[in-house]
Short mmCIF file of C-alpha atoms and ligand atoms in Angstrom, two decimals:
data_model
loop_
_atom_site.label_atom_id
_atom_site.label_comp_id
_atom_site.label_asym_id
_atom_site.label_seq_id
_atom_site.Cartn_x
_atom_site.Cartn_y
_atom_site.Cartn_z
CA MET A 788 142.71 -139.23 78.29
CA GLU A 789 139.77 -140.94 76.55
CA ARG A 790 140.83 -142.32 73.17
CA ALA A 791 138.48 -143.33 70.38
CA ASN A 792 138.38 -146.90 69.02
CA LEU A 793 140.15 -146.53 65.67
CA TRP A 794 137.55 -148.59 63.81
CA THR A 795 135.02 -145.82 64.38
CA THR A 796 137.31 -143.19 62.90
CA TYR A 797 138.57 -144.59 59.57
CA SER A 798 137.32 -143.44 56.16
CA GLU A 799 136.43 -145.95 53.43
CA GLU A 800 139.74 -145.18 51.80
CA GLN A 801 141.66 -145.81 55.00
CA LEU A 802 139.84 -149.06 55.60
CA GLY A 803 140.86 -150.19 52.11
CA GLU A 804 144.45 -149.28 52.82
CA LEU A 805 144.27 -151.06 56.18
CA GLU A 806 143.10 -154.35 54.60
CA LYS A 807 145.69 -154.17 51.88
CA LEU A 808 148.47 -153.61 54.38
CA ASN A 809 147.30 -156.52 56.55
CA GLU A 810 147.14 -158.84 53.51
CA SER A 811 150.87 -158.04 52.87
CA TYR A 812 151.55 -158.51 56.56
CA LYS A 813 150.09 -161.99 56.55
CA GLU A 814 152.14 -162.88 53.44
CA PHE A 815 155.26 -161.64 55.19
CA LEU A 816 154.50 -163.81 58.21
CA ASP A 817 153.94 -166.88 55.97
CA CYS A 818 157.25 -166.54 54.23
CA GLY A 819 159.14 -165.47 57.35
CA LYS A 820 158.86 -168.02 60.12
CA THR A 821 162.54 -167.89 61.08
CA GLU A 822 164.97 -164.99 61.35
CA ARG A 823 166.79 -166.14 58.21
CA GLU A 824 163.53 -166.33 56.22
CA CYS A 825 162.54 -162.86 57.46
CA ILE A 826 165.87 -161.33 56.39
CA ARG A 827 165.68 -162.99 52.99
CA GLU A 828 162.23 -161.48 52.50
CA ALA A 829 163.41 -158.10 53.72
CA VAL A 830 166.26 -158.16 51.20
CA ARG A 831 163.83 -159.08 48.41
CA MET A 832 161.53 -156.18 49.35
CA ALA A 833 164.47 -153.76 49.71
CA LYS A 834 165.86 -154.65 46.29
CA GLU A 835 162.43 -154.16 44.75
CA ALA A 836 162.32 -150.71 46.33
CA GLY A 837 165.71 -149.79 44.74
CA TYR A 838 167.99 -150.49 47.73
CA GLN A 839 171.57 -151.57 46.98
CA ASP A 840 173.77 -153.96 48.91
CA LEU A 841 176.17 -151.76 50.87
CA ASP A 842 179.01 -154.24 50.44
CA GLU A 843 178.66 -154.09 46.64
CA VAL A 844 178.72 -150.26 46.82
CA LEU A 845 181.83 -150.37 49.00
CA GLN A 846 183.59 -152.78 46.64
CA SER A 847 182.78 -150.61 43.61
CA GLY A 848 184.24 -147.60 45.38
CA ARG A 849 181.48 -145.35 44.03
CA GLY A 850 180.67 -143.80 47.40
CA LEU A 851 177.37 -142.70 48.92
CA LYS A 852 175.50 -139.41 48.77
CA SER A 853 172.20 -137.91 49.81
CA GLY A 854 169.26 -139.79 48.30
CA ASP A 855 171.03 -143.18 48.19
CA PHE A 856 169.37 -146.35 49.54
CA VAL A 857 171.48 -149.17 50.89
CA TYR A 858 171.18 -152.25 53.07
CA ARG A 859 173.62 -154.61 54.78
CA VAL A 860 172.98 -158.09 56.06
CA CYS A 861 174.77 -159.76 58.99
CA MET A 862 175.10 -163.56 58.68
CA GLU A 863 171.70 -163.92 57.07
CA LYS A 864 169.98 -163.09 60.40
CA SER A 865 169.91 -159.31 60.80
CA ILE A 866 169.77 -156.35 58.47
CA ALA A 867 170.36 -152.59 58.56
CA LEU A 868 168.81 -150.43 55.89
CA PHE A 869 169.75 -146.75 55.31
CA GLN A 870 168.33 -143.92 53.28
CA ILE A 871 170.83 -141.04 53.16
CA GLY A 872 169.03 -137.78 53.89
CA GLU A 873 169.59 -134.17 52.84
CA GLU A 874 170.90 -132.92 56.18
CA PRO A 875 174.42 -133.74 57.35
CA ILE A 876 174.34 -137.26 58.77
CA GLU A 877 176.13 -135.89 61.91
CA ASN A 878 172.80 -134.27 62.85
CA GLY A 879 171.62 -137.76 63.64
CA MET A 880 169.46 -140.42 62.04
CA ASN A 881 165.85 -141.42 62.61
CA ILE A 882 166.08 -145.16 63.44
CA LEU A 883 163.32 -147.78 63.40
CA GLY A 884 164.30 -150.98 65.18
CA ALA A 885 162.60 -154.30 65.73
CA HIS A 886 163.50 -158.00 66.10
CA VAL A 887 162.83 -160.92 63.78
CA ASP A 888 163.57 -163.88 66.01
CA SER A 889 160.57 -165.41 67.85
CA PRO A 890 160.05 -168.00 70.56
CA ARG A 891 160.26 -171.54 69.11
CA ILE A 892 161.78 -174.96 69.63
CA ASP A 893 165.25 -175.69 68.28
CA VAL A 894 166.61 -179.11 67.28
CA LYS A 895 169.65 -180.21 69.31
CA GLN A 896 173.08 -181.01 67.70
CA ASN A 897 172.73 -184.76 68.33
CA PRO A 898 168.97 -185.11 68.16
CA LEU A 899 167.88 -188.31 66.49
CA TYR A 900 166.84 -191.28 68.68
CA GLU A 901 164.36 -194.09 69.02
CA ALA A 902 162.25 -195.05 72.05
CA GLY A 903 159.31 -197.51 72.17
CA GLU A 904 159.54 -197.96 68.41
CA LEU A 905 158.96 -194.25 67.88
CA SER A 906 161.64 -191.93 66.49
CA TYR A 907 162.18 -188.42 67.85
CA LEU A 908 164.29 -185.31 67.41
CA ASP A 909 165.60 -184.03 70.75
CA THR A 910 165.07 -180.27 71.27
CA HIS A 911 165.89 -177.25 73.33
CA TYR A 912 163.31 -174.49 73.46
CA TYR A 913 164.27 -170.91 72.50
CA GLY A 914 163.03 -167.85 74.33
CA GLY A 915 160.41 -167.53 77.04
CA VAL A 916 157.67 -170.07 76.45
CA LYS A 917 154.91 -171.67 78.45
CA LYS A 918 156.10 -175.19 77.46
CA TYR A 919 152.65 -176.78 77.88
CA GLN A 920 151.36 -174.58 74.96
CA TRP A 921 153.63 -176.30 72.44
CA VAL A 922 152.33 -179.86 72.68
CA THR A 923 149.58 -181.50 70.50
CA LEU A 924 149.83 -178.90 67.70
CA PRO A 925 150.76 -179.38 64.05
CA LEU A 926 154.40 -178.29 63.76
CA ALA A 927 156.77 -177.63 60.90
CA ILE A 928 160.55 -177.73 60.65
CA HIS A 929 162.33 -174.72 59.06
CA GLY A 930 166.06 -174.11 58.82
CA VAL A 931 169.39 -174.91 57.30
CA VAL A 932 171.79 -177.79 57.37
CA VAL A 933 175.32 -176.85 56.44
CA LYS A 934 177.39 -179.83 55.25
CA SER A 935 181.08 -180.04 56.07
CA ASP A 936 181.97 -179.00 52.48
CA GLY A 937 180.06 -175.78 53.05
CA THR A 938 176.96 -176.75 50.98
CA LYS A 939 173.80 -175.34 52.58
CA VAL A 940 170.56 -177.31 52.44
CA GLU A 941 167.46 -175.25 53.09
CA ILE A 942 164.68 -177.16 54.84
CA VAL A 943 161.00 -176.47 55.18
CA ILE A 944 158.84 -179.47 56.02
CA GLY A 945 155.21 -179.29 57.19
CA GLU A 946 153.80 -176.11 55.68
CA ASP A 947 152.32 -177.55 52.50
CA GLU A 948 149.19 -179.63 53.27
CA LYS A 949 150.53 -182.37 51.06
CA GLU A 950 153.57 -182.70 53.22
CA PRO A 951 153.71 -184.40 56.60
CA ALA A 952 153.54 -182.32 59.78
CA PHE A 953 155.01 -183.03 63.16
CA VAL A 954 153.86 -183.06 66.78
CA ILE A 955 155.04 -183.06 70.36
CA THR A 956 152.85 -185.45 72.33
CA ASP A 957 151.30 -184.89 75.73
CA LEU A 958 150.05 -187.37 78.33
CA LEU A 959 146.46 -188.54 77.90
CA ILE A 960 144.07 -187.04 80.51
CA HIS A 961 143.15 -190.54 81.68
CA LEU A 962 146.62 -191.12 83.09
CA ALA A 963 147.45 -187.54 84.02
CA GLN A 964 146.35 -187.56 87.67
CA GLU A 965 149.85 -186.83 88.91
CA GLN A 966 150.74 -184.47 86.03
CA MET A 967 147.60 -182.38 86.66
CA GLU A 968 148.83 -181.66 90.22
CA ALA A 969 152.13 -180.22 88.96
CA LYS A 970 152.92 -176.46 88.73
CA ALA A 971 152.34 -175.07 85.23
CA SER A 972 156.07 -174.62 84.77
CA LYS A 973 156.58 -178.38 85.41
CA VAL A 974 153.50 -179.81 83.64
CA VAL A 975 155.54 -180.28 80.47
CA GLU A 976 159.26 -180.17 81.16
CA GLY A 977 161.86 -178.99 78.71
CA GLU A 978 163.28 -182.46 77.98
CA LYS A 979 159.77 -183.72 77.13
CA LEU A 980 159.41 -181.30 74.17
CA ASP A 981 160.92 -183.82 71.70
CA LEU A 982 159.46 -183.97 68.23
CA LEU A 983 157.81 -187.16 66.99
CA VAL A 984 159.25 -187.96 63.48
CA GLY A 985 158.60 -191.62 62.76
CA ASN A 986 157.10 -194.98 63.57
CA ARG A 987 157.89 -197.27 60.56
CA PRO A 988 160.79 -199.69 60.80
CA LEU A 989 163.30 -200.15 58.03
CA LEU A 990 162.94 -203.74 56.68
CA GLY A 991 165.82 -206.02 57.48
CA GLU A 992 167.18 -203.73 60.25
CA GLU A 993 167.27 -205.41 63.71
CA LYS A 994 168.22 -202.61 66.09
CA GLU A 995 166.55 -199.21 66.16
CA ALA A 996 164.87 -199.91 62.82
CA VAL A 997 162.51 -196.90 63.05
CA LYS A 998 165.39 -194.52 63.56
CA ALA A 999 167.26 -196.26 60.70
CA ASN A 1000 164.32 -195.62 58.41
CA VAL A 1001 164.24 -191.91 59.31
CA ARG A 1002 167.98 -191.77 58.63
CA LYS A 1003 167.39 -193.39 55.21
CA LEU A 1004 164.69 -190.96 54.29
CA LEU A 1005 166.78 -187.93 55.37
CA LYS A 1006 169.52 -189.17 53.04
CA GLU A 1007 167.17 -189.88 50.20
CA LYS A 1008 165.06 -186.71 50.32
CA TYR A 1009 167.52 -184.09 51.63
CA ASN A 1010 170.95 -185.72 51.18
CA ILE A 1011 171.51 -185.30 54.94
CA VAL A 1012 173.44 -187.76 57.09
CA GLU A 1013 173.04 -187.98 60.89
CA GLU A 1014 176.35 -186.16 61.52
CA ASP A 1015 175.04 -183.13 59.58
CA PHE A 1016 172.76 -182.21 62.47
CA VAL A 1017 175.90 -180.94 64.21
CA SER A 1018 176.14 -178.04 61.82
CA ALA A 1019 172.42 -177.36 61.37
CA GLU A 1020 169.98 -174.73 62.59
CA LEU A 1021 166.58 -176.37 62.54
CA GLU A 1022 163.70 -174.50 64.14
CA ILE A 1023 160.36 -176.08 65.04
CA VAL A 1024 157.44 -173.66 64.61
CA PRO A 1025 153.67 -173.96 64.39
CA ALA A 1026 152.60 -175.28 60.98
CA GLY A 1027 150.09 -173.26 58.98
CA LYS A 1028 149.36 -169.78 57.73
CA ALA A 1029 148.49 -166.44 59.22
CA ARG A 1030 144.74 -165.89 59.19
CA ASP A 1031 142.09 -163.28 59.85
CA CYS A 1032 140.58 -163.74 63.33
CA GLY A 1033 137.06 -163.06 64.51
CA ILE A 1034 133.66 -163.01 62.71
CA ASP A 1035 134.40 -159.35 61.90
CA ARG A 1036 137.87 -160.17 60.59
CA SER A 1037 139.24 -157.34 62.77
CA MET A 1038 142.27 -159.27 64.08
CA ILE A 1039 145.11 -161.46 62.90
CA LEU A 1040 145.92 -164.90 64.29
CA ALA A 1041 149.47 -166.02 63.51
CA TYR A 1042 152.74 -167.41 64.77
CA GLY A 1043 155.70 -165.05 65.37
CA GLN A 1044 153.92 -161.70 65.55
CA ASP A 1045 156.37 -160.85 68.35
CA ASP A 1046 158.11 -159.08 66.86
CA ARG A 1047 157.49 -159.46 63.13
CA VAL A 1048 154.47 -157.18 63.43
CA CYS A 1049 156.84 -154.29 64.24
CA ALA A 1050 159.58 -155.55 61.90
CA PHE A 1051 157.23 -155.66 58.89
CA THR A 1052 155.56 -152.29 59.54
CA SER A 1053 158.91 -150.58 60.24
CA LEU A 1054 160.40 -152.11 57.09
CA LEU A 1055 157.48 -151.13 54.85
CA ALA A 1056 157.44 -147.58 56.23
CA MET A 1057 161.13 -147.35 55.55
CA LEU A 1058 160.87 -148.63 51.99
CA GLU A 1059 157.98 -146.38 51.06
CA MET A 1060 159.57 -143.13 52.26
CA LYS A 1061 161.54 -140.95 49.83
CA ASN A 1062 163.33 -137.54 49.90
CA LEU A 1063 163.83 -137.43 53.61
CA LYS A 1064 165.59 -134.58 55.38
CA LYS A 1065 167.23 -136.72 58.02
CA THR A 1066 169.00 -139.98 57.23
CA ALA A 1067 166.68 -142.89 57.99
CA CYS A 1068 167.68 -146.32 59.29
CA CYS A 1069 165.74 -149.51 59.80
CA LEU A 1070 167.27 -152.22 61.95
CA LEU A 1071 165.83 -155.77 62.03
CA VAL A 1072 167.85 -157.83 64.52
CA ASP A 1073 168.08 -161.38 65.82
CA LYS A 1074 168.33 -162.96 69.31
CA GLU A 1075 166.19 -160.45 71.21
CA GLU A 1076 164.33 -163.32 72.83
CA ILE A 1077 167.53 -164.63 74.45
CA GLY A 1078 169.05 -161.24 75.47
CA SER A 1079 170.14 -159.63 72.19
CA VAL A 1080 173.50 -161.46 72.41
CA GLY A 1081 175.69 -162.90 69.64
CA ALA A 1082 177.02 -161.39 66.40
CA THR A 1083 173.47 -160.95 65.01
CA GLY A 1084 171.88 -159.55 68.18
CA MET A 1085 171.55 -155.86 69.02
CA HIS A 1086 174.57 -155.97 71.36
CA SER A 1087 176.80 -156.78 68.37
CA ARG A 1088 179.05 -154.09 66.81
CA PHE A 1089 177.49 -154.81 63.45
CA PHE A 1090 175.31 -151.72 63.50
CA GLU A 1091 178.06 -149.35 64.69
CA ASN A 1092 180.53 -150.75 62.15
CA THR A 1093 177.96 -150.32 59.40
CA VAL A 1094 177.35 -146.68 60.31
CA ALA A 1095 181.12 -146.19 60.23
CA GLU A 1096 181.24 -147.70 56.68
CA ILE A 1097 178.40 -145.38 55.62
CA LEU A 1098 180.24 -142.32 56.89
CA ASN A 1099 183.41 -143.50 55.19
CA ALA A 1100 181.58 -144.08 51.90
CA MET A 1101 180.24 -140.53 52.15
CA GLY A 1102 183.82 -139.29 52.63
CA GLU A 1103 183.03 -138.10 56.11
CA TYR A 1104 184.43 -140.71 58.46
CA SER A 1105 186.03 -139.81 61.72
CA ASP A 1106 185.58 -141.38 65.12
CA LEU A 1107 184.09 -138.17 66.42
CA LYS A 1108 181.64 -137.89 63.54
CA LEU A 1109 180.53 -141.49 64.12
CA ARG A 1110 179.89 -140.75 67.81
CA ARG A 1111 178.01 -137.55 66.94
CA THR A 1112 175.86 -139.34 64.37
CA LEU A 1113 174.85 -141.96 66.90
CA ALA A 1114 174.36 -139.61 69.85
CA ASN A 1115 172.22 -137.22 67.80
CA SER A 1116 169.98 -139.99 66.46
CA LYS A 1117 166.45 -140.72 67.61
CA MET A 1118 164.98 -144.20 67.76
CA LEU A 1119 161.69 -145.95 67.94
CA SER A 1120 162.67 -149.35 69.45
CA SER A 1121 159.62 -151.35 68.45
CA ASP A 1122 158.48 -154.47 70.12
CA VAL A 1123 155.10 -155.92 70.97
CA SER A 1124 153.28 -154.86 74.17
CA ALA A 1125 150.75 -156.80 76.16
CA ALA A 1126 147.19 -156.12 75.03
CA PHE A 1127 144.59 -155.78 77.77
CA ASP A 1128 142.98 -159.22 78.25
CA PRO A 1129 139.61 -159.20 80.09
CA MET A 1130 140.12 -162.87 80.98
CA TYR A 1131 143.13 -161.90 83.05
CA GLU A 1132 142.34 -158.33 83.99
CA ASN A 1133 143.97 -158.58 87.44
CA VAL A 1134 147.49 -158.43 85.92
CA PHE A 1135 146.75 -155.12 84.21
CA GLU A 1136 146.21 -151.57 85.53
CA LYS A 1137 143.40 -150.41 83.28
CA LYS A 1138 144.36 -146.78 82.95
CA ASN A 1139 147.86 -147.70 81.83
CA ALA A 1140 147.17 -150.74 79.67
CA ALA A 1141 147.24 -151.11 75.83
CA TYR A 1142 144.00 -151.88 74.13
CA PHE A 1143 143.28 -153.42 70.72
CA GLY A 1144 142.16 -150.79 68.18
CA HIS A 1145 143.74 -147.85 70.04
CA GLY A 1146 146.83 -147.43 67.96
CA ILE A 1147 150.65 -147.66 68.26
CA VAL A 1148 151.71 -148.21 71.86
CA PHE A 1149 154.43 -146.22 73.61
CA ASN A 1150 156.02 -147.78 76.68
CA LYS A 1151 158.01 -144.91 78.29
CA TYR A 1152 159.57 -147.61 80.40
CA THR A 1153 159.48 -151.39 80.61
CA GLY A 1154 161.48 -153.39 83.10
CA SER A 1155 160.18 -155.09 86.27
CA ARG A 1156 160.34 -154.58 90.06
CA GLY A 1157 160.80 -150.79 90.21
CA LYS A 1158 161.53 -150.30 86.47
CA SER A 1159 164.69 -152.42 86.83
CA GLY A 1160 166.46 -152.86 83.50
CA SER A 1161 164.32 -150.22 81.71
CA ASN A 1162 165.37 -147.62 79.18
CA ASP A 1163 162.76 -145.07 80.50
CA ALA A 1164 162.58 -142.44 77.72
CA ASN A 1165 162.94 -138.73 78.51
CA ALA A 1166 159.80 -136.65 78.90
CA GLU A 1167 161.21 -134.19 76.33
CA TYR A 1168 161.52 -137.00 73.75
CA VAL A 1169 157.99 -138.25 74.47
CA ALA A 1170 156.76 -134.67 73.95
CA TYR A 1171 158.60 -134.57 70.60
CA LEU A 1172 156.90 -137.75 69.51
CA ARG A 1173 153.46 -136.58 70.65
CA HIS A 1174 153.95 -133.52 68.49
CA ILE A 1175 155.00 -135.50 65.44
CA LEU A 1176 152.11 -137.98 65.72
CA GLU A 1177 149.53 -135.30 66.30
CA LYS A 1178 150.84 -133.43 63.29
CA HIS A 1179 150.34 -136.54 61.11
CA GLN A 1180 147.10 -137.54 62.81
CA VAL A 1181 148.42 -140.88 63.95
CA SER A 1182 146.69 -142.47 66.97
CA PHE A 1183 148.80 -143.66 69.81
CA GLN A 1184 148.36 -144.95 73.36
CA THR A 1185 150.72 -145.21 76.31
CA ALA A 1186 150.97 -148.33 78.45
CA GLU A 1187 152.97 -150.35 80.91
CA LEU A 1188 153.52 -154.04 80.42
CA GLY A 1189 151.11 -155.12 83.15
CA ARG A 1190 150.51 -153.78 86.63
CA VAL A 1191 153.35 -152.91 89.02
CA ASP A 1192 155.15 -156.09 90.22
CA ALA A 1193 153.06 -158.42 88.03
CA GLY A 1194 156.09 -159.28 85.94
CA GLY A 1195 157.85 -157.46 83.07
CA GLY A 1196 160.06 -157.79 80.04
CA GLY A 1197 163.01 -156.42 78.13
CA THR A 1198 163.64 -155.10 74.65
CA ILE A 1199 166.52 -153.67 72.59
CA ALA A 1200 165.87 -150.02 73.60
CA TYR A 1201 168.52 -149.75 76.31
CA ILE A 1202 171.25 -150.98 74.03
CA LEU A 1203 170.96 -148.19 71.48
CA ALA A 1204 170.41 -145.71 74.35
CA ASN A 1205 173.98 -146.47 75.44
CA TYR A 1206 175.10 -144.24 72.57
CA GLY A 1207 173.46 -141.33 74.31
CA MET A 1208 170.57 -141.14 71.79
CA ASN A 1209 166.88 -140.71 72.56
CA VAL A 1210 165.14 -144.06 72.39
CA ILE A 1211 161.58 -145.14 73.33
CA ASP A 1212 159.87 -148.50 73.38
CA SER A 1213 156.96 -148.54 71.01
CA GLY A 1214 155.04 -151.13 69.11
CA VAL A 1215 151.82 -153.10 68.71
CA ALA A 1216 149.66 -154.70 71.35
CA VAL A 1217 149.37 -158.54 71.25
CA LEU A 1218 147.14 -161.04 72.97
CA ASN A 1219 148.77 -164.20 74.31
CA MET A 1220 152.30 -163.07 73.44
CA HIS A 1221 154.83 -165.92 73.04
CA ALA A 1222 152.12 -168.51 72.51
CA PRO A 1223 152.27 -170.60 69.31
CA TRP A 1224 149.45 -168.47 67.91
CA GLU A 1225 149.37 -164.79 68.81
CA VAL A 1226 146.68 -162.20 68.15
CA THR A 1227 146.92 -158.57 67.01
CA SER A 1228 144.41 -155.96 65.84
CA LYS A 1229 144.49 -155.00 62.13
CA ALA A 1230 143.89 -151.40 63.13
CA ASP A 1231 146.97 -151.32 65.32
CA VAL A 1232 149.09 -152.87 62.58
CA TYR A 1233 147.91 -150.10 60.23
CA GLU A 1234 148.49 -147.36 62.81
CA ALA A 1235 152.02 -148.62 63.62
CA TYR A 1236 152.87 -148.43 59.93
CA ARG A 1237 151.43 -144.85 59.77
CA GLY A 1238 153.30 -143.94 62.95
CA TYR A 1239 156.66 -145.13 61.57
CA LYS A 1240 156.20 -143.12 58.40
CA ALA A 1241 155.40 -140.02 60.43
CA PHE A 1242 158.44 -140.58 62.60
CA LEU A 1243 160.81 -140.85 59.53
CA GLU A 1244 159.30 -137.75 57.99
CA GLY A 1245 159.63 -135.77 61.29
MN1 LIG B 534 159.64 -158.98 71.31
MN1 LIG B 535 159.25 -161.59 73.01
#
């Protein structure tokens, strides 16, 4: 079961390809810090690769046939891409799935207030975070404000170094005697994650003059009034770009790699493949971090409805054919896995842990406390994947997310498995997952991309 460190195995040509891929990955991370931004970028890339908007195809009535490339977006937050293969679609599709939402801090609906002559935006964190990690960092605001007439204002403040950034403050160590005794989950409480946005009073204003000044600037710069926060989705994320990490530049340090590392590599693999036997599908979904709920999460009927539209556009729709198409499909449900961390080795079981530089990770099962909530892929399907990856000389490793009873996590795998299709959890290992800045290995990013291409080819 010994597996080589990938860096010792690559040819010069492969190393060149690896660097090029990781440069594009960093660019993708920089222009996709929210689910909406990721989907916008995915659409741009898909169009460039010759994909057509499914809804336009449907409206034109021109139908779909083998060799066609289409995509469909759900509410700007999730996307499904299809490449119609040569074989009957009823034989099943090869599906790559990943999520594009990441842990972050959201602005509340009535957020703006003043206290101690400082102005703040009140927030509610999104997803599983160690709250104490999000204080005293440069932060940016990304999102949309939709005015009552339907006009949408896109907001990004804090990424350009000429723009201001934001911060969530923490108590100075000198006065933190009591705080330092608290449990880590209580050190910084949820309601203390408010964003500092101003300190300068508006001249001539007597009450809450700092808040009044912020209100004035929002109106001047973005044409936003305070009531508009009600219909806004503003996400607070770490400010700054994805960077190489380490003196050897072997890793990537960036926000939101869970799960954009799998989303980007799945998408690129999908867009680069042509002339496939089986129909290919790439699904990038929202809301995984809060249980895959909502219209744009994996539990939504969006995917199933879109497959029905595809069958219909091919002139092949029936309820039975739809069910067969889904049940006969195979899926790589890709999400990040915990990379072995020598600083915290007691939460890992070394023989069944994922290591940087050892390739795409397969988690036969995830879950916690006796595999609870896990998809647990079939041995037959794992054997099939082993065969494919060996055939294409792609390196993979198998792992569990930590040692038995150390914790656990969920993904979107079990949701697609409900159709009766073969699904496995796969993905890329990450250090300090869900922290503002996460770390991955460039070799694993490259190997995931190669693995996804191999899977689509079969
Ligand atoms: Mn994830
Ligand atoms: Mn996650």
